[in-house]
Tab-separated table of C-alpha atoms in Angstrom:
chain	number	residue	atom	x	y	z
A	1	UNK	CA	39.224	-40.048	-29.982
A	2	UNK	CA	41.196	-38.573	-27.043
A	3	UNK	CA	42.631	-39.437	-23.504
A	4	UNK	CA	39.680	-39.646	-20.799
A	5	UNK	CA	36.872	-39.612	-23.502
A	6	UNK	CA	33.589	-40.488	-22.270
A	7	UNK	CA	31.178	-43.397	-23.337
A	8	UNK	CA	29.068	-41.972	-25.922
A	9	UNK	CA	30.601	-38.662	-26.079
A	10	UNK	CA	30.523	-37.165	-29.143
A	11	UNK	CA	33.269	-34.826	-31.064
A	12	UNK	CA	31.757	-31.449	-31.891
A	13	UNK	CA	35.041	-30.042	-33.175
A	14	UNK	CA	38.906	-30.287	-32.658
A	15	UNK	CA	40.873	-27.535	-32.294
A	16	UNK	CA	44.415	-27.001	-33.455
A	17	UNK	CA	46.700	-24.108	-33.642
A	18	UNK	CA	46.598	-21.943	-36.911
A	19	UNK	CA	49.321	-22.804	-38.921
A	20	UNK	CA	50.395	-19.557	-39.199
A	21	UNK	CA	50.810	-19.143	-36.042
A	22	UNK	CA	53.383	-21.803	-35.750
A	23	UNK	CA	55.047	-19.921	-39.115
A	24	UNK	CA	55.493	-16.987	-36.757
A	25	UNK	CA	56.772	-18.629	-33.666
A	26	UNK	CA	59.571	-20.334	-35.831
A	27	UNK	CA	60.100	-16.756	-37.570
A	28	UNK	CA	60.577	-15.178	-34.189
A	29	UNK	CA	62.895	-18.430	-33.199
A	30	UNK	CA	65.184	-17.409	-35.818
A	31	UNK	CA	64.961	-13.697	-35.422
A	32	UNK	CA	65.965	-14.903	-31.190
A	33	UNK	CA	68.941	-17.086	-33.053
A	34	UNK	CA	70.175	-14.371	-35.394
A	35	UNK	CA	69.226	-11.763	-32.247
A	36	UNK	CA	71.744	-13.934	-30.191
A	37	UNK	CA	74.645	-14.827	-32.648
A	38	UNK	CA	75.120	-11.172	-33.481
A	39	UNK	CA	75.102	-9.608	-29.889
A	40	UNK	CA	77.884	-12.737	-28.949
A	41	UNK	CA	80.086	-11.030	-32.483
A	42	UNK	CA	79.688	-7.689	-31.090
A	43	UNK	CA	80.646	-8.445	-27.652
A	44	UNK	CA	83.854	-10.493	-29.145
A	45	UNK	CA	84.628	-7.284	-31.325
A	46	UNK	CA	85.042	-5.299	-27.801
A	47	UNK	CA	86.453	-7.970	-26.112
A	48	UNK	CA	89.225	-9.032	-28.312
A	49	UNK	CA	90.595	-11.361	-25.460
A	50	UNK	CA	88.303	-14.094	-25.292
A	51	UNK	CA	86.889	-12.785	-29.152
A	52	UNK	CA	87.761	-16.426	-30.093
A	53	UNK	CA	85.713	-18.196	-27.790
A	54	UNK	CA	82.484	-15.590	-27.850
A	55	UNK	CA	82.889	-16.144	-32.042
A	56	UNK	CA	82.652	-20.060	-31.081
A	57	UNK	CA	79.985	-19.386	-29.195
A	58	UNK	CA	78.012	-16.926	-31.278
A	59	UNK	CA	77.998	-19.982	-34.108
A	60	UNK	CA	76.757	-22.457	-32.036
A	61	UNK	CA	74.294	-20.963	-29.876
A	62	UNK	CA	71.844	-19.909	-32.381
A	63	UNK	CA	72.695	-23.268	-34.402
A	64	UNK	CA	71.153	-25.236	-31.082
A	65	UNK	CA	68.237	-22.341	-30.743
A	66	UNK	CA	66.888	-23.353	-33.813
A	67	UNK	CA	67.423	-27.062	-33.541
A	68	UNK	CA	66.202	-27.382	-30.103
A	69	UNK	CA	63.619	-24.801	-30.502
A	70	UNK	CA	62.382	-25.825	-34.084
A	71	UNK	CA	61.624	-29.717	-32.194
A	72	UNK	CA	59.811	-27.830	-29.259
A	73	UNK	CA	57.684	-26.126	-31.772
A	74	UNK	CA	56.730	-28.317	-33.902
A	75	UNK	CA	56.034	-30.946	-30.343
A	76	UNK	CA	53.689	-28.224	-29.073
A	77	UNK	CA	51.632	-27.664	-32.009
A	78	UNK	CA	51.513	-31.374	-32.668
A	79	UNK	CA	50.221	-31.981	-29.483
A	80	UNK	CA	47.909	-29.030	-28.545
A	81	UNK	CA	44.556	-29.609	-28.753
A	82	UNK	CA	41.272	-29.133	-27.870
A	83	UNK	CA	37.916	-30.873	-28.189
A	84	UNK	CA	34.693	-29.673	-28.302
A	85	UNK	CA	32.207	-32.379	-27.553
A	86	UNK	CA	28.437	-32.619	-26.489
A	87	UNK	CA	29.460	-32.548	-22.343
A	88	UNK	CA	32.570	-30.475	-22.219
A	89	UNK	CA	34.939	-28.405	-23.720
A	90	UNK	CA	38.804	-29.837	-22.808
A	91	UNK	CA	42.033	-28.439	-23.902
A	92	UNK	CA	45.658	-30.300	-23.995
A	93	UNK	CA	48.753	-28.340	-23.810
A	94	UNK	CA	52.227	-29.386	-23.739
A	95	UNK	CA	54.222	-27.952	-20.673
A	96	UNK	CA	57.581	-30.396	-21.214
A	97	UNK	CA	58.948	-33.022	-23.432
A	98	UNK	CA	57.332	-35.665	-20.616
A	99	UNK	CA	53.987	-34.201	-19.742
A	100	UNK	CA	50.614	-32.616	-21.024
A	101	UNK	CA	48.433	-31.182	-19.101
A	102	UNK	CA	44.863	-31.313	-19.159
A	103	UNK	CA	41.350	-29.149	-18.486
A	104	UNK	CA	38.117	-29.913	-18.834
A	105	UNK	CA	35.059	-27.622	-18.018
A	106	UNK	CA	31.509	-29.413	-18.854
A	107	UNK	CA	28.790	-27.090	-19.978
A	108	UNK	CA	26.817	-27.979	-16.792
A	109	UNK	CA	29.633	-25.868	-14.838
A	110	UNK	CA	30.207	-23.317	-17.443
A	111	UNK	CA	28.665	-19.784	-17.846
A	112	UNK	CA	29.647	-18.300	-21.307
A	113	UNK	CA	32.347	-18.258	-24.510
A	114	UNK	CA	34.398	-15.069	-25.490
A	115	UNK	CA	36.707	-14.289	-28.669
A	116	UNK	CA	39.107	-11.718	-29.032
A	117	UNK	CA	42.126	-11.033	-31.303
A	118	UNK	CA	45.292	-9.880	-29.040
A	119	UNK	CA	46.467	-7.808	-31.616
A	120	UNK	CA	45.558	-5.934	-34.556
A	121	UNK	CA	47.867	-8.277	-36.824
A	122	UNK	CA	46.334	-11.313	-34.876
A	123	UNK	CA	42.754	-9.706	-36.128
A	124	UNK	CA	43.606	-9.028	-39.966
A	125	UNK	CA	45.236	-12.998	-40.299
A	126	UNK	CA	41.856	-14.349	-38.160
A	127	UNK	CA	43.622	-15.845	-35.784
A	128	UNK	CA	41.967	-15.251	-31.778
A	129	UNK	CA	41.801	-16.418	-28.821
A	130	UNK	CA	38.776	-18.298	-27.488
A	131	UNK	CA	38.501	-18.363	-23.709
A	132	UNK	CA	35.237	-20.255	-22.098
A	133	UNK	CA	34.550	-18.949	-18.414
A	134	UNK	CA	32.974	-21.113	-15.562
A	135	UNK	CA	30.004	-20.195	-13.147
A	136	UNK	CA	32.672	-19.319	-10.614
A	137	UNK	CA	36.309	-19.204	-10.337
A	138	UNK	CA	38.260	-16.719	-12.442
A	139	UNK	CA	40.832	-18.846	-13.057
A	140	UNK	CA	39.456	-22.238	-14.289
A	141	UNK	CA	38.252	-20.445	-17.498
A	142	UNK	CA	39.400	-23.050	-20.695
A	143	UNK	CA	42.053	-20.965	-22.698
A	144	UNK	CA	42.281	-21.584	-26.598
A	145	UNK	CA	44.972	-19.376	-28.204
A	146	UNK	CA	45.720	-19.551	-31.855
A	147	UNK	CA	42.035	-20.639	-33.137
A	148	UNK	CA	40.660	-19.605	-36.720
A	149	UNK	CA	37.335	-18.542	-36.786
A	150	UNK	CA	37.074	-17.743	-33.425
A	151	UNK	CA	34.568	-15.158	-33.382
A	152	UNK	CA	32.309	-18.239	-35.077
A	153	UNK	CA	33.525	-20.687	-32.989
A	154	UNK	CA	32.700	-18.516	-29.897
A	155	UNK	CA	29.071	-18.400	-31.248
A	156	UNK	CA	28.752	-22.090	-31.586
A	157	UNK	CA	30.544	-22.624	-27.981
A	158	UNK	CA	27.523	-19.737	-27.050
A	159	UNK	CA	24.816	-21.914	-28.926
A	160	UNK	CA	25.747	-25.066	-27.342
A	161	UNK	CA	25.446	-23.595	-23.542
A	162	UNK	CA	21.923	-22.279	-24.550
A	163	UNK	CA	20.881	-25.485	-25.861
A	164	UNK	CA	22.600	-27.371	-23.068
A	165	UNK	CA	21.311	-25.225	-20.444
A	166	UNK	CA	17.780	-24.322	-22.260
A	167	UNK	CA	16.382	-27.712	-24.389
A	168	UNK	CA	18.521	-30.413	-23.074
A	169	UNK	CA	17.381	-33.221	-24.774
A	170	UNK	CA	18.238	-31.283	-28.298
A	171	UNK	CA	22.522	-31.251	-27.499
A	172	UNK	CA	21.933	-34.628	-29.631
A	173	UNK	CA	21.092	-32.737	-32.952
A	174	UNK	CA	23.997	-30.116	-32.420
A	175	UNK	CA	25.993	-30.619	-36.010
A	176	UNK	CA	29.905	-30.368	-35.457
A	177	UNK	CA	31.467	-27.197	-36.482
A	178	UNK	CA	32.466	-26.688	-39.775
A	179	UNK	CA	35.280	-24.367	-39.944
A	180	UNK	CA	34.828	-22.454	-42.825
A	181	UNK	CA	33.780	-18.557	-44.155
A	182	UNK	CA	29.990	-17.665	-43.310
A	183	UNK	CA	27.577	-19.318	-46.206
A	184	UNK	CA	30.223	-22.049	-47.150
A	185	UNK	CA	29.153	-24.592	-43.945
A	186	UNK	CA	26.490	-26.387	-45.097
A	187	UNK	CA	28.743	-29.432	-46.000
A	188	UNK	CA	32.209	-30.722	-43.738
């Protein structure tokens, strides 16, 4: 169940970001840290008047990058998600400690799904992007970044429009989406 779901509206599929795509962004936190500390000892090597202070510096600094930024991480993956259900397709995302923002695009107002990997590394671990675009508006598309199986989950996004648009009175029978390899979904 989630904020602002409707009477009788049923969960197709929740998605969360791929684990290892949090592994990376706490990787690159680090790398920022480390990036950080040793710039601050290099500068204090030069500057050998206020070396003590920069040296001060360049141990605390990345000490509070990775607290602070290890607690934002882990907050934003916690709390990004987004639902798939039989009217709409609505996505949560974490913009501060305080708030979460919310979009929603219902099928009725929606024109088609689209995967792609950013990168080539993205495409080799599976991990894509799935964006949903409305009738009109370039910029109220639905954004997912970090989904597995989003060339699949594209499809089903595809399959539900068609049968939403197409046979109406079928979205009932739409099974959730089991997110597993091709030939391994017949059970959850």
């Amino acid at each position: 169940m989630f904020d602002g779901q409707q009477t009788d509206e049923r969960i197709l599929f929740e998605i969360t970001p791929h684990p290892i795509s949090k592994m990376l962004s706490l990787v690159q936190l680090v790398l920022l840290a480390f990036f950080f500390g040793l710039v601050l000892f290099l500068i204090a090597s030069v500057v050998p008047a206020a070396g003590t202070a920069l040296r001060a510096i360049g141990l605390i600094l990345p000490i509070l990058i990775i607290v602070i930024g290890f607690w934002w991480t882990s907050t934003v993956f916690a709390k990004a998600k987004t639902y798939i259900t039989d009217r709409r397709i609505i996505r949560f995302d974490v913009v501060s400690p305080f708030f979460t923002t919310k979009r929603a695009l219902f099928w009725n107002e929606a024109l088609k799904a689209k995967a792609y990997a950013p990168s080539l590394i993205s495409r080799f671990l599976g991990i894509g992007v799935v964006e949903v675009e409305p009738l009109m508006g370039d910029k109220e598309n639905v954004r997912v970044t970090d989904v597995g199986y989003f060339d699949d989950l594209a499809n089903y996004i595809d399959k539900i429009l068609f049968t939403f648009k197409n046979k109406p009175a079928e979205i009932s029978t739409i099974n959730p989406f089991v997110p597993k390899p091709r030939g391994h979904r017949d059970s959850p």
